[in-house]
Structure formats: C-alpha cells, structure tokens
Short mmCIF file of C-alpha atoms and ligand atoms in Angstrom, two decimals:
data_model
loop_
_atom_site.label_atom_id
_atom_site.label_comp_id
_atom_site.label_asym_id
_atom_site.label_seq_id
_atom_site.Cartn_x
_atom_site.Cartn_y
_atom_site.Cartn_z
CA UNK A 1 40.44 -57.43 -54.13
CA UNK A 2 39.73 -57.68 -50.09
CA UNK A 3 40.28 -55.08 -48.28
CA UNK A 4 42.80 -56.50 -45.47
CA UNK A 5 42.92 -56.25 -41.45
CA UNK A 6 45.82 -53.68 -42.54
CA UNK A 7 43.89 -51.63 -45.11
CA UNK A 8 40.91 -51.47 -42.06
CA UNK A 9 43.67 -50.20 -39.89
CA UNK A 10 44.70 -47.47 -41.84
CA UNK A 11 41.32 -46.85 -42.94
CA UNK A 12 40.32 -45.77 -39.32
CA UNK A 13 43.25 -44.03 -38.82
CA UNK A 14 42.29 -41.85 -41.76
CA UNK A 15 39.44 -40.94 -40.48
CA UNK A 16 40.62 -39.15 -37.74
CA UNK A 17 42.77 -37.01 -40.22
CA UNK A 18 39.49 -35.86 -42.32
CA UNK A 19 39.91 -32.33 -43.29
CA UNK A 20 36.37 -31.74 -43.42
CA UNK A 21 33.55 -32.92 -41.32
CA UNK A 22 32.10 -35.27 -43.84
CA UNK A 23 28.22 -34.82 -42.20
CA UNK A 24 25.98 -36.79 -40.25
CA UNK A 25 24.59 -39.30 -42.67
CA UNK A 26 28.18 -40.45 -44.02
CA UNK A 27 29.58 -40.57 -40.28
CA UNK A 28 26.21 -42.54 -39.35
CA UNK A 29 27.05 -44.77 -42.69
CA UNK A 30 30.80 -45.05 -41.23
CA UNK A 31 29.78 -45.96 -37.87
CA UNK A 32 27.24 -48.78 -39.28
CA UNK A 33 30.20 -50.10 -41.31
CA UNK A 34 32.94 -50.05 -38.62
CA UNK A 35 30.02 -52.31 -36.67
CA UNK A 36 29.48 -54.94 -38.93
CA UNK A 37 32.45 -55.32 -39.08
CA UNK A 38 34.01 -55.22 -35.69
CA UNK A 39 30.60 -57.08 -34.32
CA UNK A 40 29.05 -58.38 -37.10
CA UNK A 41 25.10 -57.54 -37.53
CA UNK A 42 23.07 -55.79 -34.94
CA UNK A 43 22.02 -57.63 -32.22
CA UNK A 44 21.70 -54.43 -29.75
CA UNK A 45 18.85 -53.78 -28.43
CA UNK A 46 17.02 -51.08 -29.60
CA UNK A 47 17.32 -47.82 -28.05
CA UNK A 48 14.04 -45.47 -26.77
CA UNK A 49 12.36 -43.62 -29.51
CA UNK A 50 13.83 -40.33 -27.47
CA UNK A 51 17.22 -41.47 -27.54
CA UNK A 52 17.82 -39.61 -31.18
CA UNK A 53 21.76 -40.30 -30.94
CA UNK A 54 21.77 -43.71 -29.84
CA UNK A 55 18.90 -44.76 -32.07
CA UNK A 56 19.72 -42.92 -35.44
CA UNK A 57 23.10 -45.16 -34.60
CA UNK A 58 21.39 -48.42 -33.81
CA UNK A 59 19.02 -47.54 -37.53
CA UNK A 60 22.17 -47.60 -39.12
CA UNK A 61 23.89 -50.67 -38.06
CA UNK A 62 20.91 -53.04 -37.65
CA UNK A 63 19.76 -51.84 -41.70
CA UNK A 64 23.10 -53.54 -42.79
CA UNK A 65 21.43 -56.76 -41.89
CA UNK A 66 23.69 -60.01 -42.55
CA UNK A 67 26.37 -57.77 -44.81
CA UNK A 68 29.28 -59.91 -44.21
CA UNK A 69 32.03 -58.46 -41.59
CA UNK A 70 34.67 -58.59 -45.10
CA UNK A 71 32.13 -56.49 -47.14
CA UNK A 72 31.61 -54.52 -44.73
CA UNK A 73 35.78 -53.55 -43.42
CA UNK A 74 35.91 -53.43 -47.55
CA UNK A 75 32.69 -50.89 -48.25
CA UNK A 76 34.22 -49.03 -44.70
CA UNK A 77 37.68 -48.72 -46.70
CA UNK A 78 36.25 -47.75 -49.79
CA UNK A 79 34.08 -44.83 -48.05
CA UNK A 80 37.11 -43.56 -46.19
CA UNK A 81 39.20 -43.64 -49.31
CA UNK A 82 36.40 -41.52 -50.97
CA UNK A 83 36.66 -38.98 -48.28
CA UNK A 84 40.35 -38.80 -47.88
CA UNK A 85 40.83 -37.96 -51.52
CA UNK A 86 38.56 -35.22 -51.04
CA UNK A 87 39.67 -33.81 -47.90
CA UNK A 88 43.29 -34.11 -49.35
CA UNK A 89 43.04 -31.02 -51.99
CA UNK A 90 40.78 -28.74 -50.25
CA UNK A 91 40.89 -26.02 -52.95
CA UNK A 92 39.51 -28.54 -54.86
CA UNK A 93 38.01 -30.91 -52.50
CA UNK A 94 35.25 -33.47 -53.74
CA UNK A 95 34.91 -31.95 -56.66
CA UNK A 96 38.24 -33.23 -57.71
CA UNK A 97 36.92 -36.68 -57.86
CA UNK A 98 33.67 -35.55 -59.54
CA UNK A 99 35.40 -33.07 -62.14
CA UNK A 100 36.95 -35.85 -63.28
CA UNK A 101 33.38 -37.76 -63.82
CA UNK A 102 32.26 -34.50 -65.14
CA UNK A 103 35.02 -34.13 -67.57
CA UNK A 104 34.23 -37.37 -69.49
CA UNK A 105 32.61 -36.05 -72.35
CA UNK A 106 30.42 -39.35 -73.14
CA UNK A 107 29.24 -39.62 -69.71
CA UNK A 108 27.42 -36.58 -68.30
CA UNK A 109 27.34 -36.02 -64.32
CA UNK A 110 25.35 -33.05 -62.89
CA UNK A 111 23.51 -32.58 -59.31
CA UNK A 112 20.95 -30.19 -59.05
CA UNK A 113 17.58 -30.11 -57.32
CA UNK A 114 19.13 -33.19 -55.24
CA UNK A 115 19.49 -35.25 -58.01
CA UNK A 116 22.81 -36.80 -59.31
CA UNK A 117 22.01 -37.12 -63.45
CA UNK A 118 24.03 -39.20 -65.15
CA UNK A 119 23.56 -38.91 -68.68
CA UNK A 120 24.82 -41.44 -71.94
CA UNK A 121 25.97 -38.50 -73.92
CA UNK A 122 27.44 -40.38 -77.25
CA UNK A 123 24.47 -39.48 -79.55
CA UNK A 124 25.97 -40.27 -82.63
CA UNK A 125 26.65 -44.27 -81.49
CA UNK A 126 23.57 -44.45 -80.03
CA UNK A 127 24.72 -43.86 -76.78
CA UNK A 128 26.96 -47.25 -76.74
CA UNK A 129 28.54 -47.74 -73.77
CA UNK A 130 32.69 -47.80 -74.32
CA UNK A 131 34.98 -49.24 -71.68
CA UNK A 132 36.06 -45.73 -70.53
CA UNK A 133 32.17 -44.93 -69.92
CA UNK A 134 32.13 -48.10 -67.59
CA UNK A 135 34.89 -47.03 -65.94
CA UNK A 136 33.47 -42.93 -65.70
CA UNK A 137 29.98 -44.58 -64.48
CA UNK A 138 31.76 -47.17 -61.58
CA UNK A 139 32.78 -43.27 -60.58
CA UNK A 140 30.06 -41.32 -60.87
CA UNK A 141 28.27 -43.67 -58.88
CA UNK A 142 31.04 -43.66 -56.46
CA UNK A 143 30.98 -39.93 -56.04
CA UNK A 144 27.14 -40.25 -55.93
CA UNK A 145 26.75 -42.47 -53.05
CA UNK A 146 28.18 -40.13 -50.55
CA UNK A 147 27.49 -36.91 -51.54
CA UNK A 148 24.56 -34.52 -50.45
CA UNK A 149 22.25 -35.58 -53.22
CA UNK A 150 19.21 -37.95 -52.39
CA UNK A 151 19.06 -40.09 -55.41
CA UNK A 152 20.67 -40.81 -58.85
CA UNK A 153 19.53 -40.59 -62.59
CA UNK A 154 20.28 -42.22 -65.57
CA UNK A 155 18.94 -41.12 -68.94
CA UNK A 156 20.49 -40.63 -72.79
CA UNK A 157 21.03 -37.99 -75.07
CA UNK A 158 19.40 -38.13 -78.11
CA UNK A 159 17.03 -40.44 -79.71
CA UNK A 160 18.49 -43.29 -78.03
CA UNK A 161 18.70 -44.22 -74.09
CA UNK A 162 21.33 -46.43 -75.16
CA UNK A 163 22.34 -49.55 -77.70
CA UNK A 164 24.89 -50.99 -75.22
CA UNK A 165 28.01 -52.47 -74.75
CA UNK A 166 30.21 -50.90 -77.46
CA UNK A 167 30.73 -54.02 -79.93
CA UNK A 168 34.02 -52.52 -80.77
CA UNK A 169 35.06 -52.57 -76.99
CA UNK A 170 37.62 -55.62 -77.74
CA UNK A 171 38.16 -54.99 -81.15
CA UNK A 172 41.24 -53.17 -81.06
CA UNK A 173 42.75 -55.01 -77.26
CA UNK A 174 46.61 -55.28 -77.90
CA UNK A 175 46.96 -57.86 -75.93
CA UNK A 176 44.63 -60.86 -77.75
CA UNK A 177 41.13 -61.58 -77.03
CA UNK A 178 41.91 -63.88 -73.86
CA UNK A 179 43.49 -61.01 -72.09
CA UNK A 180 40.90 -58.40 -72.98
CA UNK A 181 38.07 -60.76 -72.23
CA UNK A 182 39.37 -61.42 -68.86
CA UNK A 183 40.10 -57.48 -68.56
CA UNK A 184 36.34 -56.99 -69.42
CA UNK A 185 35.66 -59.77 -66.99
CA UNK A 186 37.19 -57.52 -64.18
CA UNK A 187 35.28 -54.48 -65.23
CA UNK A 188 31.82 -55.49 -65.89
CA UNK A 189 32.13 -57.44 -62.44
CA UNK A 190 32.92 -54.20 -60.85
CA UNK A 191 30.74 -51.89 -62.79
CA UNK A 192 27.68 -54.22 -61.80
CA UNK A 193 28.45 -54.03 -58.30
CA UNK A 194 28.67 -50.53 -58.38
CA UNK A 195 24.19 -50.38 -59.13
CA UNK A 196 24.10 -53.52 -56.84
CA UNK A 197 25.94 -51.19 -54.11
CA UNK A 198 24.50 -48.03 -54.91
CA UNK A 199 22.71 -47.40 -51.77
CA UNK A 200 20.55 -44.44 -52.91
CA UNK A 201 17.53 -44.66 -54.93
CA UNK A 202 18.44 -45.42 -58.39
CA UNK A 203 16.10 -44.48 -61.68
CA UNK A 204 16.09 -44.65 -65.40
CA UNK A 205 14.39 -41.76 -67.17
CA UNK A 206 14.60 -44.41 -70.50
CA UNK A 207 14.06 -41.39 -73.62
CA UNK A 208 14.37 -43.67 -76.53
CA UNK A 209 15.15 -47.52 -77.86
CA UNK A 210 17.56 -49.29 -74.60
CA UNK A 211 19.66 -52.81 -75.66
CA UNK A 212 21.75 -54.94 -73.97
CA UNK A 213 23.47 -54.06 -70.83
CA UNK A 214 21.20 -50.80 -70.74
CA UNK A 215 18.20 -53.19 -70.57
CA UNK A 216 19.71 -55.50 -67.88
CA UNK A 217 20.97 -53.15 -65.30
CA UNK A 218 16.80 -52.20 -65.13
CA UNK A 219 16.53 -54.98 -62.90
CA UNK A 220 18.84 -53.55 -60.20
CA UNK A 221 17.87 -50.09 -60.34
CA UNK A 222 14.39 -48.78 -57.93
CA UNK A 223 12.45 -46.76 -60.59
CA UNK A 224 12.13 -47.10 -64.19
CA UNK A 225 10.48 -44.33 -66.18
CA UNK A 226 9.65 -44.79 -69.89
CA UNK A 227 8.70 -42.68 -73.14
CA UNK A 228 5.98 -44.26 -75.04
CA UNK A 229 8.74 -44.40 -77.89
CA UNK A 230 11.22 -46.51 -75.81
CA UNK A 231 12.03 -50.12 -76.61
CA UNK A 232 13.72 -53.00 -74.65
CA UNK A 233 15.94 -55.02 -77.11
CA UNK A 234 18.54 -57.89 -75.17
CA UNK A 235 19.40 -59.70 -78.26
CA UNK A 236 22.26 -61.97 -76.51
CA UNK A 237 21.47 -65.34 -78.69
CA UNK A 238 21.94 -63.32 -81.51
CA UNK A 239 25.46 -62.10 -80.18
CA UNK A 240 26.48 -65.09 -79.11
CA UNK A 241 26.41 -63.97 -75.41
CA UNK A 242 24.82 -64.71 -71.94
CA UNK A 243 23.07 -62.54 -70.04
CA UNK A 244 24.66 -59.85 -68.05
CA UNK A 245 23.71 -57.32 -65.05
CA UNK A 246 21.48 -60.65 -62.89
CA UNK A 247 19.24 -60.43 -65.02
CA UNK A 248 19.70 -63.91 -65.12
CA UNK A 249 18.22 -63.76 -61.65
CA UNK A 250 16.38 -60.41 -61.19
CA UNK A 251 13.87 -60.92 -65.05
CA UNK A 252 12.95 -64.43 -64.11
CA UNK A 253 11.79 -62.95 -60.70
CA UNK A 254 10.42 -59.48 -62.01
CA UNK A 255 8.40 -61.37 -65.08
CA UNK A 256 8.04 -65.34 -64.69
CA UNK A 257 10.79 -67.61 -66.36
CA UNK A 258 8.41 -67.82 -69.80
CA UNK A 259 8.52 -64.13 -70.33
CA UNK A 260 12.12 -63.79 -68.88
CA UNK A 261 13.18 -66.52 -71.64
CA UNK A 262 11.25 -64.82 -74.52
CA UNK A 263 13.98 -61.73 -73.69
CA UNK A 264 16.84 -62.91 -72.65
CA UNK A 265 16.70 -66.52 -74.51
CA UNK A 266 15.17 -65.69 -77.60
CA UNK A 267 15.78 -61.45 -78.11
CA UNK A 268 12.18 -60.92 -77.72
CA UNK A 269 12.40 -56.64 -77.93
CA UNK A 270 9.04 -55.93 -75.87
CA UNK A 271 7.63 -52.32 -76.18
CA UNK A 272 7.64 -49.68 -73.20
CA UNK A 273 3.78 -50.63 -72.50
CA UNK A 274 5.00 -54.21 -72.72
CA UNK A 275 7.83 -54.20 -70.38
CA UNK A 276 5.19 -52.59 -68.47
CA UNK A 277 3.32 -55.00 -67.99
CA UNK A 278 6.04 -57.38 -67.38
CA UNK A 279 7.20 -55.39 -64.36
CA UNK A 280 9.98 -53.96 -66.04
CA UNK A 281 9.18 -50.59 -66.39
CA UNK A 282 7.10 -48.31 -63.78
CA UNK A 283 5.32 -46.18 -65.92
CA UNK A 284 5.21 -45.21 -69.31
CA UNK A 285 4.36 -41.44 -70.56
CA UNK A 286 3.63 -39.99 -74.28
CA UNK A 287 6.55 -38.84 -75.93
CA UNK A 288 5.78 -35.18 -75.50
CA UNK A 289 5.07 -35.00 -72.51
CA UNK A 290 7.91 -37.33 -71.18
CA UNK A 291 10.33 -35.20 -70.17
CA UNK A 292 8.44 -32.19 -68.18
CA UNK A 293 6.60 -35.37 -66.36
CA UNK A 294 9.07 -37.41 -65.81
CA UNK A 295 11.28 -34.30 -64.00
CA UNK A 296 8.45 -32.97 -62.42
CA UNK A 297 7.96 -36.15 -60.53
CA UNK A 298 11.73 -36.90 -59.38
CA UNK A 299 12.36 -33.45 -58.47
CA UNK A 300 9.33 -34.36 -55.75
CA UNK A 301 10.48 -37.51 -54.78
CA UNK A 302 13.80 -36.08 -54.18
CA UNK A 303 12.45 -33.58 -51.39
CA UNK A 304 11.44 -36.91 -49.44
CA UNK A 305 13.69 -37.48 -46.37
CA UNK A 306 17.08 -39.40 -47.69
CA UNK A 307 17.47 -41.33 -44.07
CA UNK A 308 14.70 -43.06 -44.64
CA UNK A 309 14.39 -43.60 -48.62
CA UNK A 310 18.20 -45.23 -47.89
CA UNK A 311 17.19 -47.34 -45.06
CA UNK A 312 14.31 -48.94 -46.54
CA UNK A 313 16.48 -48.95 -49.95
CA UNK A 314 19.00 -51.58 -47.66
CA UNK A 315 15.82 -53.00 -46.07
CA UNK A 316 14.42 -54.29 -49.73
CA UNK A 317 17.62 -54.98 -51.07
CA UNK A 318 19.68 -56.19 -47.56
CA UNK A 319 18.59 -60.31 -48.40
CA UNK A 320 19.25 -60.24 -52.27
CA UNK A 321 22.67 -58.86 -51.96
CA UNK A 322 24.69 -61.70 -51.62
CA UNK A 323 23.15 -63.85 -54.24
CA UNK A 324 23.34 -60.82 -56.22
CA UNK A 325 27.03 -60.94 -56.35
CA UNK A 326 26.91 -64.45 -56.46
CA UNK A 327 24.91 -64.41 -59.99
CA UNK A 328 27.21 -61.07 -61.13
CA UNK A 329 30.58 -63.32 -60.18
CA UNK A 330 29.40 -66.10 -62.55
CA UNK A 331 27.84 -64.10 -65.18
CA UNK A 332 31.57 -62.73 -65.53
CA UNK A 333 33.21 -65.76 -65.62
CA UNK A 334 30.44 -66.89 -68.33
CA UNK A 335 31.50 -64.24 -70.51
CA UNK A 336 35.23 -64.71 -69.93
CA UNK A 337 34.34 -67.79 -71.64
CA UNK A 338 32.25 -67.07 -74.19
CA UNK A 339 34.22 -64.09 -75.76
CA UNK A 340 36.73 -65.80 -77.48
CA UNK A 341 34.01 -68.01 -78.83
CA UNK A 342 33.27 -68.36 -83.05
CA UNK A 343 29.71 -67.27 -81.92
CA UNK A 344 30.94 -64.22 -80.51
CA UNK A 345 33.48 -63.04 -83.37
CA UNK A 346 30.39 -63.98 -85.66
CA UNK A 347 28.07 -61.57 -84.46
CA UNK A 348 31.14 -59.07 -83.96
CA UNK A 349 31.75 -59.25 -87.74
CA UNK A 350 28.18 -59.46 -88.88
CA UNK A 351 27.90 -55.97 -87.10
CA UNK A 352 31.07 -54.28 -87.58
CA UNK A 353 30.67 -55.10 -91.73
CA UNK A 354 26.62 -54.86 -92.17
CA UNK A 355 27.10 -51.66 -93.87
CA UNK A 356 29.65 -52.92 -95.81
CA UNK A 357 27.27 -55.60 -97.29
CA UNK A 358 24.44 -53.20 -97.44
CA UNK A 359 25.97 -51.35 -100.11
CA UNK A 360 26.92 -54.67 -101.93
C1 LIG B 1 33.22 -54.35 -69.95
C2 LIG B 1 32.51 -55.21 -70.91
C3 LIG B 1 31.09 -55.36 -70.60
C4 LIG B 1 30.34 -56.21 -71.59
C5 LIG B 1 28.89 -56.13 -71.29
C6 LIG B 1 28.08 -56.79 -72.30
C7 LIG B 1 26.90 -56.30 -72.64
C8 LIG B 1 26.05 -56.96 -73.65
C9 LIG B 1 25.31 -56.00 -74.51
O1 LIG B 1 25.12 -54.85 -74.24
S1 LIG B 1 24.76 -56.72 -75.92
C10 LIG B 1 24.08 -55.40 -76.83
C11 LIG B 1 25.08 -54.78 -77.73
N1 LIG B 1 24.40 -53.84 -78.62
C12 LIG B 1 23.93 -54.17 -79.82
O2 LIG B 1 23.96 -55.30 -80.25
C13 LIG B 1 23.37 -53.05 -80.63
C14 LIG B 1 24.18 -52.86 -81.89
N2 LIG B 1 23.63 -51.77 -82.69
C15 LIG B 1 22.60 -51.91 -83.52
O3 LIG B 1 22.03 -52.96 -83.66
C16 LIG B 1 22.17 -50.69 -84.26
O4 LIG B 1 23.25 -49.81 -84.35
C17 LIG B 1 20.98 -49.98 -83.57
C18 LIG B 1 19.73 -50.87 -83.69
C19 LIG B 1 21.26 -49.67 -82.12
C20 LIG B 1 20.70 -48.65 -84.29
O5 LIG B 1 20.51 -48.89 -85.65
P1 LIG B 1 20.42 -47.66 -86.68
O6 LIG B 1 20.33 -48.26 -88.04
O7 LIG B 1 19.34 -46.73 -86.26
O8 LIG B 1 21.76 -46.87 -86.50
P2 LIG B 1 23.24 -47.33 -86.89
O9 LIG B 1 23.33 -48.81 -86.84
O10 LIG B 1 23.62 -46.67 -88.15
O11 LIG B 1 24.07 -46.74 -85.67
C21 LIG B 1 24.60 -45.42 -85.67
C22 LIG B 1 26.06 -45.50 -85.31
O12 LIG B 1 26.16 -46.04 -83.98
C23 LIG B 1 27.01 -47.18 -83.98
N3 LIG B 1 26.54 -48.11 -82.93
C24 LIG B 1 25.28 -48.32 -82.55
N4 LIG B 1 25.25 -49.22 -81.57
C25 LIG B 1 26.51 -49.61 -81.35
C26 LIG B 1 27.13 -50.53 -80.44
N5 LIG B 1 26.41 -51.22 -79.55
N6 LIG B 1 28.46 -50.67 -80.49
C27 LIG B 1 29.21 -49.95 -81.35
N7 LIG B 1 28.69 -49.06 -82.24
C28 LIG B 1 27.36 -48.89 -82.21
C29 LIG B 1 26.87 -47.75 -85.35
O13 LIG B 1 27.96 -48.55 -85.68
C30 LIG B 1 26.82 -46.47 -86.18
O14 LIG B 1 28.13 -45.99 -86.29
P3 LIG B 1 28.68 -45.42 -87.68
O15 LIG B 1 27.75 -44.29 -88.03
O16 LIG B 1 30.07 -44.99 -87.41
O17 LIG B 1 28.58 -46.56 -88.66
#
C-alpha cells in the first residue's frame, strides 16, 4: 500500500519527536527523500566542492535520480517508521526491532566488523526458506538498511546455502490454495523489493548447493562469492512454476537469453565455475579455503567509505529500479496464477511423497 499525503504528514512530524539523533547518513538519506518528494529529482545546481554541508546534501538528493515523488514520500515513511519504533523504547531502542530478527531461530542476524550476516540457519531442510523466514529476512533487511553497518551478508548453515522456497509453504493454508497463493503473492512481492531496495552493498557468501529463489535473488544482489562445491539449480519447469526474483529480466541480461533459457527454461543446474562464467557468480574459491577467504575479503571491503559505496550502489541501480518492480509486480501475479495449477500440485506431490515411493 501507498503511503498517503496524510501518512507523509505525520511522518515529518515524527521526526521532530526522534528520541535519538539518528546520525548523519540517515538524516542525509531523510533529507534526499523529503526532496524527491516535495521537488521531485535534483535539478539544483551543484554546490562548490568546499561547501561540505550543502554538497553532501545536494549528493544525496541528486543520487535518487528519477525515484518517483510516491516512492519516495513511501521509502521517507517507511525510514521514519523504522526510527520511531526505535526511539520509542529507549531501554531497548533499535535493538528491539533487530532482537526480534535475531530471535528467529531459522534466520540468523549478527553485525560485527561492519557487516550485517544474515544466515539460512535450517540445516536439517536444507536451509528451505519457510514463509516466516521471508517475513524475518523483509526485516532483517529492514533493520540493515539504516543501521551503522556498511554492507549485508547472506550465507547458509550447513552443507547447503539453501534449496528454496519451502514446498510445504501452502501445504497446510487453512484458507484454500486461492487465498494462500494470493497471500504468497503479497509476500514474495514484498520480500523481493526488500533486495531491490536494499540500498547497501548486498553479497552472497554461497557455502554449498543454492535452488530456486536462493538462485534468483543472485541477480539483484552486488557480490556473489562461491565455494568450488556450490551449485545453481532453478528447476521451475520441473515445478510447474515461473521464474521469480527478475530473474526473468536480470539472467537474460547477466548471461544472454540462450544461457538464461538453459536455467530458467529448461533447469539447467550450472556448476560454481559455470555460473562463473555466465556472470553469475564473482569468484569461486576451493572448498577449504572458502571461508577464511571469503571473510578476509569482506571484512576489507567493509572498511571502504559507506557514503560512497551507497551512492554509487543508487548510481548503478537508480535506472533499473522501476522496471525492476515492474518485472517483480508481474512475476507475482504469474504465480498467483500458476499455484493453483495441476502442474503445480504435481510437482508438490511428486516431492512431498518421493520417499514414500523410494521405499516401495
Ligand atoms: C512466499 C512464497 C514465495 C515463493 C517463491 C518461489 C520460489 C521458487 C523456488 O524456490 S523453487 C525451488 C524449490 N526447491 C526445490 O525444488 C528443492 C526441493 N528439494 C530437493 O530437491 C532436495 O531436498 C535437495 C536436492 C535440496 C536435497 O536432496 P537430498 O536428497 O540431499 O536431501 P533430502 O531431500 O533428504 O532433504 C533433507 C530434508 O530437507 C527437506 N527439504 C529440502 N528441500 C526442501 C524444500 N525446498 N522444501 C521443503 N523441504 C525441503 C526434505 O524434505 C528433507 O526433509 P525430511 O528429512 O523431513 O524428509
């Protein structure tokens, strides 16, 4: 939903309550916001390279670019909101918001060495994502964007990064497959918007096998670090499903349409050194020597100066963000479609009773 003229209203008047003094880069990212969408985009001219004040404000505003005036009184709401609920409980402050991210026993949110890690911690399901853990992730992100770290960090526990959407998701909706596809409509909208909005840089430490939805979302995120083990499985024919996460937009781009279609058409599962080479992954590293290389390397990118790594972040992403939406908006309203399909409950059941005919 829109954030109203009214909601804007109150938004600003919140601000002036803040408890806390939420720091320079979030009131620079507030004062960019209440621009756009007062003004609309930038067309200032740009202040002296002495003027720190006036320019470090101008930086702000013009790197929102064409961000619609309604997405940008909506992203100014949902900032403020942020803050207010942390300035609300001081004893508890911010953390409030995050405890409850860090809480969530399947999803795993810790900052250290500047680095929000966000971690798919159900081992024993190979790390398959349940709606709860979309919902925990839409937070974590939240919670990520405006806090003091500089970037954010997804990886898995275990041998897996992650097997996906958890099949079972709808399985047990109470209220029939049309209402729980259109529920899931609603949250994998938001929950791709959330990596489409994040405005920090974004990286996948991928440990092990990644399918589905875990291999999708690689296409919206700004760093994609692989173990030589890894694997990159989106077997959507085979489920009876479309493509999720733009990749409907971002492989074709990232790869060519041939090798997009091998994929995300025909469940091609490419290799880490082949997704590699299809643009999917940054690097690979051997299996032993993944983890202490991988770290070693984000804990140095993490000392680089956040300002900038966010503003050129906006500058690379400022003219695919609309169209990203646009694909993520019809991709949902694909799969509120295609769920109650035969297809779909085929696959479900060929799953959900392979063991079952195993032991046959
Ligand atoms: C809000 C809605 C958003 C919707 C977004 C849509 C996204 C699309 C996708 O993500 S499509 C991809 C979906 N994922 C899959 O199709 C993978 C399914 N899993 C498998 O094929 C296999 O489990 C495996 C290849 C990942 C691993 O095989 P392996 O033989 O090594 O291990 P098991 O099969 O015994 O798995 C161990 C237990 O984990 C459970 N599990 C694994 N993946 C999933 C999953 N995606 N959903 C639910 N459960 C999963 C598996 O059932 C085993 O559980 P059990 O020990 O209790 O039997």
């Amino acid at each position: 939903m829109r954030a109203s003229q009214q909601d804007f209203e109150n938004a600003l008047n919140q601000v002036k309550l803040l408890k806390k003094d939420p720091g320079n880069e979030v009131k620079l990212r507030l004062y960019a916001l209440y621009k756009q969408a007062t003004d609309g985009p930038c067309n200032m001219p740009k202040p002296g390279m002495l003027d720190f004040v006036n320019k470090a404000k101008w930086d702000a505003w013009n790197a929102l670019g064409s961000l619609p005036k309604e997405t940008a009184r909506q992203n100014y709401v949902d900032l403020v909101s942020s803050l207010s609920s942390s300035s609300e409980a001081p004893s508890q402050g911010k953390r409030g918001a995050d405890e409850k991210a860090r809480e969530s026993k399947d999803i795993l949110v810790t900052s250290e060495d500047g680095i929000t890690k966000i971690t798919f911690n159900r081992p024993t399901k190979k790390n398959a994502i349940t709606s709860q853990m979309y919902r925990d992730i839409i937070l974590a992100l939240k919670n990520a964007s405006t806090d003091n770290t500089v970037m954010a960090v997804f990886t898995g526990t275990g041998d897996y990064y992650c097997s996906g959407n958890d099949l079972t998701n709808f399985t047990s909706a109470t209220g029939g497959i049309e209402e729980a596809a259109s529920n899931g409509a609603v949250l994998l909208r938001d929950f791709v918007n959330s990596f489409i909005d994040f405005p920090k840089p974004l990286v996948a430490v991928v440990n092990g096998p990644a399918v589905g939805i875990s291999v999708t979302l690689l296409g919206l995120f700004d760093g994609v670090f692989a173990s030589d083990r890894a694997t990159f499985h989106t077997p959507f024919s085979q489920l009876g499903q479309s493509p999720e996460a733009c990749s409907s937009y971002t492989f074709p781009k990232m790869m060519g349409s041939a090798k997009a279609a091998e994929m995300l058409l025909f469940g091609k599962k490419l290799t880490a050194r082949e997704a590699w080479a299809q643009g999917l992954v940054t690097e690979v590293f051997p299996e032993n020597t993944f983890e202490t290389e991988v770290w070693t390397r984000l804990k140095t990118y993490a000392k680089l100066p956040p300002n900038v790594m966010r503003i050129s972040k906006e500058l690379i992403r400022k003219h695919e963000k609309q169209k990203l939406y646009t694909v993520n908006a019809e991709k949902c309203a694909a799969a509120l479609e295609r769920m109650p399909r035969e297809e779909y409950a085929k696959a479900l059941r060929n799953f959900l009773f392979r063991k079952a005919k195993a032991k046959l």
